[in-house]
Amino acid sequence: MPFLKRKKITTRDILLQEISDTRQELDAAYSLFENVVDPDLISSSIYRINSIQDRYKYLMKQLKAGEAGK
């Protein structure tokens, strides 16, 4: 029986997964923002969206920096 070759997980793969997860989290945060009416929850949702957007920007910079280094 031949052995299955496993793909080596690279830093790029990890970054791509993190970016995907972050985009899903951002979609959820936008959904929450669109459905809340309490001013405190609106403020909290905006804070969360901004935080997730900052993480997304950071991950994209890391991905681009890794691709530029090749």
mmCIF file of N, CA, C and O in Angstrom:
data_model
loop_
_atom_site.group_PDB
_atom_site.id
_atom_site.type_symbol
_atom_site.label_atom_id
_atom_site.label_comp_id
_atom_site.label_asym_id
_atom_site.label_seq_id
_atom_site.Cartn_x
_atom_site.Cartn_y
_atom_site.Cartn_z
ATOM 1 N N MET A 1 0.829 -1.168 0.000
ATOM 2 C CA MET A 1 0.000 0.000 0.000
ATOM 3 C C MET A 1 0.884 1.245 0.000
ATOM 4 O O MET A 1 1.750 1.383 0.851
ATOM 5 N N PRO A 2 0.685 2.137 -0.946
ATOM 6 C CA PRO A 2 1.539 3.322 -0.969
ATOM 7 C C PRO A 2 1.191 4.272 0.181
ATOM 8 O O PRO A 2 0.044 4.386 0.592
ATOM 9 N N PHE A 3 2.219 4.911 0.650
ATOM 10 C CA PHE A 3 2.009 5.889 1.713
ATOM 11 C C PHE A 3 1.482 7.177 1.109
ATOM 12 O O PHE A 3 1.886 7.587 0.020
ATOM 13 N N LEU A 4 0.575 7.795 1.805
ATOM 14 C CA LEU A 4 0.048 9.072 1.344
ATOM 15 C C LEU A 4 1.052 10.169 1.681
ATOM 16 O O LEU A 4 1.573 10.228 2.794
ATOM 17 N N LYS A 5 1.307 11.005 0.710
ATOM 18 C CA LYS A 5 2.207 12.119 0.966
ATOM 19 C C LYS A 5 1.401 13.251 1.588
ATOM 20 O O LYS A 5 0.342 13.603 1.102
ATOM 21 N N ARG A 6 1.925 13.776 2.631
ATOM 22 C CA ARG A 6 1.257 14.889 3.298
ATOM 23 C C ARG A 6 1.905 16.195 2.845
ATOM 24 O O ARG A 6 3.118 16.291 2.767
ATOM 25 N N LYS A 7 1.056 17.144 2.578
ATOM 26 C CA LYS A 7 1.551 18.451 2.179
ATOM 27 C C LYS A 7 2.142 19.146 3.393
ATOM 28 O O LYS A 7 1.543 19.156 4.472
ATOM 29 N N LYS A 8 3.304 19.703 3.217
ATOM 30 C CA LYS A 8 3.933 20.445 4.287
ATOM 31 C C LYS A 8 3.179 21.759 4.477
ATOM 32 O O LYS A 8 2.923 22.481 3.522
ATOM 33 N N ILE A 9 2.800 22.035 5.695
ATOM 34 C CA ILE A 9 2.084 23.271 5.982
ATOM 35 C C ILE A 9 3.099 24.402 6.075
ATOM 36 O O ILE A 9 4.048 24.339 6.850
ATOM 37 N N THR A 10 2.879 25.424 5.261
ATOM 38 C CA THR A 10 3.799 26.553 5.217
ATOM 39 C C THR A 10 3.227 27.745 5.980
ATOM 40 O O THR A 10 2.042 27.774 6.324
ATOM 41 N N THR A 11 4.085 28.720 6.209
ATOM 42 C CA THR A 11 3.656 29.963 6.833
ATOM 43 C C THR A 11 2.573 30.627 5.999
ATOM 44 O O THR A 11 1.603 31.164 6.529
ATOM 45 N N ARG A 12 2.708 30.541 4.689
ATOM 46 C CA ARG A 12 1.712 31.126 3.791
ATOM 47 C C ARG A 12 0.359 30.451 3.976
ATOM 48 O O ARG A 12 -0.670 31.118 4.024
ATOM 49 N N ASP A 13 0.360 29.128 4.123
ATOM 50 C CA ASP A 13 -0.888 28.394 4.354
ATOM 51 C C ASP A 13 -1.557 28.851 5.650
ATOM 52 O O ASP A 13 -2.776 29.027 5.708
ATOM 53 N N ILE A 14 -0.760 29.027 6.674
ATOM 54 C CA ILE A 14 -1.282 29.465 7.967
ATOM 55 C C ILE A 14 -1.867 30.867 7.849
ATOM 56 O O ILE A 14 -2.958 31.144 8.352
ATOM 57 N N LEU A 15 -1.145 31.757 7.170
ATOM 58 C CA LEU A 15 -1.642 33.118 6.970
ATOM 59 C C LEU A 15 -2.950 33.132 6.188
ATOM 60 O O LEU A 15 -3.881 33.863 6.528
ATOM 61 N N LEU A 16 -3.019 32.327 5.140
ATOM 62 C CA LEU A 16 -4.244 32.266 4.342
ATOM 63 C C LEU A 16 -5.419 31.771 5.176
ATOM 64 O O LEU A 16 -6.542 32.278 5.042
ATOM 65 N N GLN A 17 -5.186 30.805 6.039
ATOM 66 C CA GLN A 17 -6.250 30.315 6.920
ATOM 67 C C GLN A 17 -6.662 31.391 7.916
ATOM 68 O O GLN A 17 -7.842 31.593 8.175
ATOM 69 N N GLU A 18 -5.684 32.101 8.476
ATOM 70 C CA GLU A 18 -5.984 33.184 9.407
ATOM 71 C C GLU A 18 -6.787 34.290 8.725
ATOM 72 O O GLU A 18 -7.718 34.841 9.304
ATOM 73 N N ILE A 19 -6.433 34.606 7.488
ATOM 74 C CA ILE A 19 -7.159 35.627 6.730
ATOM 75 C C ILE A 19 -8.595 35.173 6.493
ATOM 76 O O ILE A 19 -9.539 35.950 6.662
ATOM 77 N N SER A 20 -8.770 33.929 6.119
ATOM 78 C CA SER A 20 -10.110 33.386 5.906
ATOM 79 C C SER A 20 -10.939 33.439 7.191
ATOM 80 O O SER A 20 -12.100 33.862 7.177
ATOM 81 N N ASP A 21 -10.349 33.035 8.293
ATOM 82 C CA ASP A 21 -11.039 33.064 9.582
ATOM 83 C C ASP A 21 -11.405 34.500 9.970
ATOM 84 O O ASP A 21 -12.500 34.751 10.489
ATOM 85 N N THR A 22 -10.496 35.420 9.716
ATOM 86 C CA THR A 22 -10.728 36.821 10.048
ATOM 87 C C THR A 22 -11.852 37.411 9.211
ATOM 88 O O THR A 22 -12.686 38.169 9.718
ATOM 89 N N ARG A 23 -11.906 37.048 7.946
ATOM 90 C CA ARG A 23 -12.995 37.528 7.095
ATOM 91 C C ARG A 23 -14.347 37.005 7.580
ATOM 92 O O ARG A 23 -15.340 37.733 7.585
ATOM 93 N N GLN A 24 -14.388 35.752 8.018
ATOM 94 C CA GLN A 24 -15.630 35.196 8.558
ATOM 95 C C GLN A 24 -16.033 35.921 9.846
ATOM 96 O O GLN A 24 -17.216 36.220 10.066
ATOM 97 N N GLU A 25 -15.049 36.198 10.671
ATOM 98 C CA GLU A 25 -15.321 36.917 11.914
ATOM 99 C C GLU A 25 -15.816 38.337 11.622
ATOM 100 O O GLU A 25 -16.716 38.842 12.298
ATOM 101 N N LEU A 26 -15.242 38.963 10.596
ATOM 102 C CA LEU A 26 -15.671 40.304 10.206
ATOM 103 C C LEU A 26 -17.112 40.284 9.688
ATOM 104 O O LEU A 26 -17.913 41.164 10.027
ATOM 105 N N ASP A 27 -17.452 39.284 8.900
ATOM 106 C CA ASP A 27 -18.836 39.142 8.429
ATOM 107 C C ASP A 27 -19.805 39.012 9.606
ATOM 108 O O ASP A 27 -20.877 39.622 9.614
ATOM 109 N N ALA A 28 -19.427 38.240 10.598
ATOM 110 C CA ALA A 28 -20.270 38.059 11.781
ATOM 111 C C ALA A 28 -20.410 39.368 12.556
ATOM 112 O O ALA A 28 -21.502 39.699 13.044
ATOM 113 N N ALA A 29 -19.320 40.122 12.648
ATOM 114 C CA ALA A 29 -19.361 41.404 13.365
ATOM 115 C C ALA A 29 -20.261 42.399 12.639
ATOM 116 O O ALA A 29 -21.017 43.141 13.273
ATOM 117 N N TYR A 30 -20.189 42.423 11.312
ATOM 118 C CA TYR A 30 -21.075 43.299 10.536
ATOM 119 C C TYR A 30 -22.534 42.883 10.723
ATOM 120 O O TYR A 30 -23.419 43.739 10.844
ATOM 121 N N SER A 31 -22.787 41.603 10.743
ATOM 122 C CA SER A 31 -24.145 41.107 10.943
ATOM 123 C C SER A 31 -24.683 41.538 12.305
ATOM 124 O O SER A 31 -25.834 41.985 12.426
ATOM 125 N N LEU A 32 -23.864 41.418 13.315
ATOM 126 C CA LEU A 32 -24.262 41.848 14.656
ATOM 127 C C LEU A 32 -24.558 43.343 14.660
ATOM 128 O O LEU A 32 -25.580 43.779 15.186
ATOM 129 N N PHE A 33 -23.673 44.130 14.048
ATOM 130 C CA PHE A 33 -23.855 45.575 13.990
ATOM 131 C C PHE A 33 -25.189 45.943 13.337
ATOM 132 O O PHE A 33 -25.892 46.848 13.793
ATOM 133 N N GLU A 34 -25.533 45.242 12.285
ATOM 134 C CA GLU A 34 -26.770 45.537 11.563
ATOM 135 C C GLU A 34 -28.025 45.153 12.342
ATOM 136 O O GLU A 34 -29.116 45.621 12.012
ATOM 137 N N ASN A 35 -27.871 44.340 13.374
ATOM 138 C CA ASN A 35 -29.042 43.846 14.093
ATOM 139 C C ASN A 35 -29.198 44.360 15.517
ATOM 140 O O ASN A 35 -30.153 43.982 16.190
ATOM 141 N N VAL A 36 -28.285 45.199 15.981
ATOM 142 C CA VAL A 36 -28.407 45.723 17.345
ATOM 143 C C VAL A 36 -29.030 47.113 17.312
ATOM 144 O O VAL A 36 -28.902 47.842 16.321
ATOM 145 N N VAL A 37 -29.699 47.455 18.401
ATOM 146 C CA VAL A 37 -30.332 48.771 18.486
ATOM 147 C C VAL A 37 -29.875 49.546 19.720
ATOM 148 O O VAL A 37 -29.965 50.770 19.750
ATOM 149 N N ASP A 38 -29.382 48.868 20.706
ATOM 150 C CA ASP A 38 -28.911 49.528 21.918
ATOM 151 C C ASP A 38 -27.622 50.305 21.620
ATOM 152 O O ASP A 38 -26.700 49.761 21.012
ATOM 153 N N PRO A 39 -27.540 51.564 22.026
ATOM 154 C CA PRO A 39 -26.345 52.382 21.739
ATOM 155 C C PRO A 39 -25.035 51.759 22.241
ATOM 156 O O PRO A 39 -24.002 51.867 21.578
ATOM 157 N N ASP A 40 -25.079 51.120 23.398
ATOM 158 C CA ASP A 40 -23.863 50.481 23.916
ATOM 159 C C ASP A 40 -23.427 49.319 23.025
ATOM 160 O O ASP A 40 -22.231 49.118 22.789
ATOM 161 N N LEU A 41 -24.386 48.555 22.537
ATOM 162 C CA LEU A 41 -24.047 47.439 21.653
ATOM 163 C C LEU A 41 -23.583 47.934 20.291
ATOM 164 O O LEU A 41 -22.710 47.316 19.669
ATOM 165 N N ILE A 42 -24.128 49.042 19.837
ATOM 166 C CA ILE A 42 -23.669 49.629 18.581
ATOM 167 C C ILE A 42 -22.207 50.044 18.714
ATOM 168 O O ILE A 42 -21.382 49.725 17.855
ATOM 169 N N SER A 43 -21.876 50.727 19.814
ATOM 170 C CA SER A 43 -20.489 51.139 20.050
ATOM 171 C C SER A 43 -19.564 49.940 20.149
ATOM 172 O O SER A 43 -18.456 49.939 19.597
ATOM 173 N N SER A 44 -20.017 48.932 20.844
ATOM 174 C CA SER A 44 -19.219 47.713 20.990
ATOM 175 C C SER A 44 -18.992 47.040 19.639
ATOM 176 O O SER A 44 -17.884 46.564 19.348
ATOM 177 N N SER A 45 -20.024 47.009 18.811
ATOM 178 C CA SER A 45 -19.907 46.401 17.481
ATOM 179 C C SER A 45 -18.928 47.155 16.609
ATOM 180 O O SER A 45 -18.130 46.549 15.884
ATOM 181 N N ILE A 46 -18.987 48.484 16.678
ATOM 182 C CA ILE A 46 -18.053 49.307 15.891
ATOM 183 C C ILE A 46 -16.618 49.052 16.342
ATOM 184 O O ILE A 46 -15.714 48.896 15.515
ATOM 185 N N TYR A 47 -16.406 48.991 17.651
ATOM 186 C CA TYR A 47 -15.077 48.712 18.188
ATOM 187 C C TYR A 47 -14.581 47.355 17.690
ATOM 188 O O TYR A 47 -13.438 47.215 17.254
ATOM 189 N N ARG A 48 -15.459 46.368 17.726
ATOM 190 C CA ARG A 48 -15.084 45.015 17.282
ATOM 191 C C ARG A 48 -14.745 45.003 15.790
ATOM 192 O O ARG A 48 -13.760 44.389 15.367
ATOM 193 N N ILE A 49 -15.561 45.665 14.972
ATOM 194 C CA ILE A 49 -15.303 45.730 13.529
ATOM 195 C C ILE A 49 -13.952 46.375 13.261
ATOM 196 O O ILE A 49 -13.151 45.861 12.469
ATOM 197 N N ASN A 50 -13.676 47.491 13.935
ATOM 198 C CA ASN A 50 -12.388 48.170 13.740
ATOM 199 C C ASN A 50 -11.215 47.286 14.148
ATOM 200 O O ASN A 50 -10.183 47.253 13.472
ATOM 201 N N SER A 51 -11.383 46.570 15.235
ATOM 202 C CA SER A 51 -10.328 45.676 15.707
ATOM 203 C C SER A 51 -10.056 44.558 14.701
ATOM 204 O O SER A 51 -8.899 44.251 14.385
ATOM 205 N N ILE A 52 -11.109 43.956 14.200
ATOM 206 C CA ILE A 52 -10.960 42.870 13.228
ATOM 207 C C ILE A 52 -10.361 43.397 11.926
ATOM 208 O O ILE A 52 -9.497 42.743 11.316
ATOM 209 N N GLN A 53 -10.777 44.588 11.499
ATOM 210 C CA GLN A 53 -10.209 45.183 10.288
ATOM 211 C C GLN A 53 -8.710 45.426 10.449
ATOM 212 O O GLN A 53 -7.941 45.197 9.512
ATOM 213 N N ASP A 54 -8.303 45.879 11.629
ATOM 214 C CA ASP A 54 -6.869 46.090 11.876
ATOM 215 C C ASP A 54 -6.100 44.774 11.787
ATOM 216 O O ASP A 54 -5.004 44.718 11.227
ATOM 217 N N ARG A 55 -6.670 43.704 12.359
ATOM 218 C CA ARG A 55 -6.009 42.399 12.277
ATOM 219 C C ARG A 55 -5.934 41.919 10.830
ATOM 220 O O ARG A 55 -4.904 41.393 10.391
ATOM 221 N N TYR A 56 -6.996 42.143 10.064
ATOM 222 C CA TYR A 56 -7.014 41.758 8.647
ATOM 223 C C TYR A 56 -5.922 42.504 7.876
ATOM 224 O O TYR A 56 -5.187 41.891 7.100
ATOM 225 N N LYS A 57 -5.808 43.795 8.105
ATOM 226 C CA LYS A 57 -4.759 44.591 7.434
ATOM 227 C C LYS A 57 -3.366 44.064 7.790
ATOM 228 O O LYS A 57 -2.497 43.957 6.926
ATOM 229 N N TYR A 58 -3.179 43.741 9.059
ATOM 230 C CA TYR A 58 -1.887 43.204 9.504
ATOM 231 C C TYR A 58 -1.573 41.885 8.799
ATOM 232 O O TYR A 58 -0.458 41.691 8.292
ATOM 233 N N LEU A 59 -2.533 40.996 8.748
ATOM 234 C CA LEU A 59 -2.318 39.698 8.105
ATOM 235 C C LEU A 59 -2.020 39.862 6.619
ATOM 236 O O LEU A 59 -1.158 39.164 6.071
ATOM 237 N N MET A 60 -2.710 40.784 5.966
ATOM 238 C CA MET A 60 -2.464 41.030 4.540
ATOM 239 C C MET A 60 -1.046 41.568 4.323
ATOM 240 O O MET A 60 -0.367 41.167 3.374
ATOM 241 N N LYS A 61 -0.595 42.447 5.205
ATOM 242 C CA LYS A 61 0.781 42.954 5.103
ATOM 243 C C LYS A 61 1.786 41.823 5.269
ATOM 244 O O LYS A 61 2.789 41.756 4.560
ATOM 245 N N GLN A 62 1.507 40.934 6.218
ATOM 246 C CA GLN A 62 2.407 39.796 6.441
ATOM 247 C C GLN A 62 2.447 38.895 5.212
ATOM 248 O O GLN A 62 3.515 38.435 4.813
ATOM 249 N N LEU A 63 1.303 38.666 4.601
ATOM 250 C CA LEU A 63 1.237 37.832 3.415
ATOM 251 C C LEU A 63 2.010 38.472 2.264
ATOM 252 O O LEU A 63 2.802 37.817 1.594
ATOM 253 N N LYS A 64 1.795 39.756 2.048
ATOM 254 C CA LYS A 64 2.481 40.463 0.969
ATOM 255 C C LYS A 64 3.987 40.535 1.211
ATOM 256 O O LYS A 64 4.773 40.400 0.282
ATOM 257 N N ALA A 65 4.381 40.723 2.462
ATOM 258 C CA ALA A 65 5.803 40.768 2.784
ATOM 259 C C ALA A 65 6.454 39.415 2.513
ATOM 260 O O ALA A 65 7.577 39.346 2.028
ATOM 261 N N GLY A 66 5.745 38.349 2.813
ATOM 262 C CA GLY A 66 6.268 37.008 2.547
ATOM 263 C C GLY A 66 6.386 36.716 1.064
ATOM 264 O O GLY A 66 7.331 36.072 0.618
ATOM 265 N N GLU A 67 5.447 37.210 0.280
ATOM 266 C CA GLU A 67 5.485 37.002 -1.159
ATOM 267 C C GLU A 67 6.566 37.863 -1.797
ATOM 268 O O GLU A 67 7.178 37.453 -2.772
ATOM 269 N N ALA A 68 6.820 39.030 -1.242
ATOM 270 C CA ALA A 68 7.852 39.903 -1.785
ATOM 271 C C ALA A 68 9.241 39.351 -1.491
ATOM 272 O O ALA A 68 10.180 39.579 -2.236
ATOM 273 N N GLY A 69 9.337 38.566 -0.412
ATOM 274 C CA GLY A 69 10.632 38.003 -0.020
ATOM 275 C C GLY A 69 11.037 36.804 -0.848
ATOM 276 O O GLY A 69 12.137 36.296 -0.724
ATOM 277 N N LYS A 70 10.170 36.337 -1.718
ATOM 278 C CA LYS A 70 10.487 35.145 -2.518
ATOM 279 C C LYS A 70 11.312 35.501 -3.715
ATOM 280 O O LYS A 70 11.324 36.490 -4.280
#
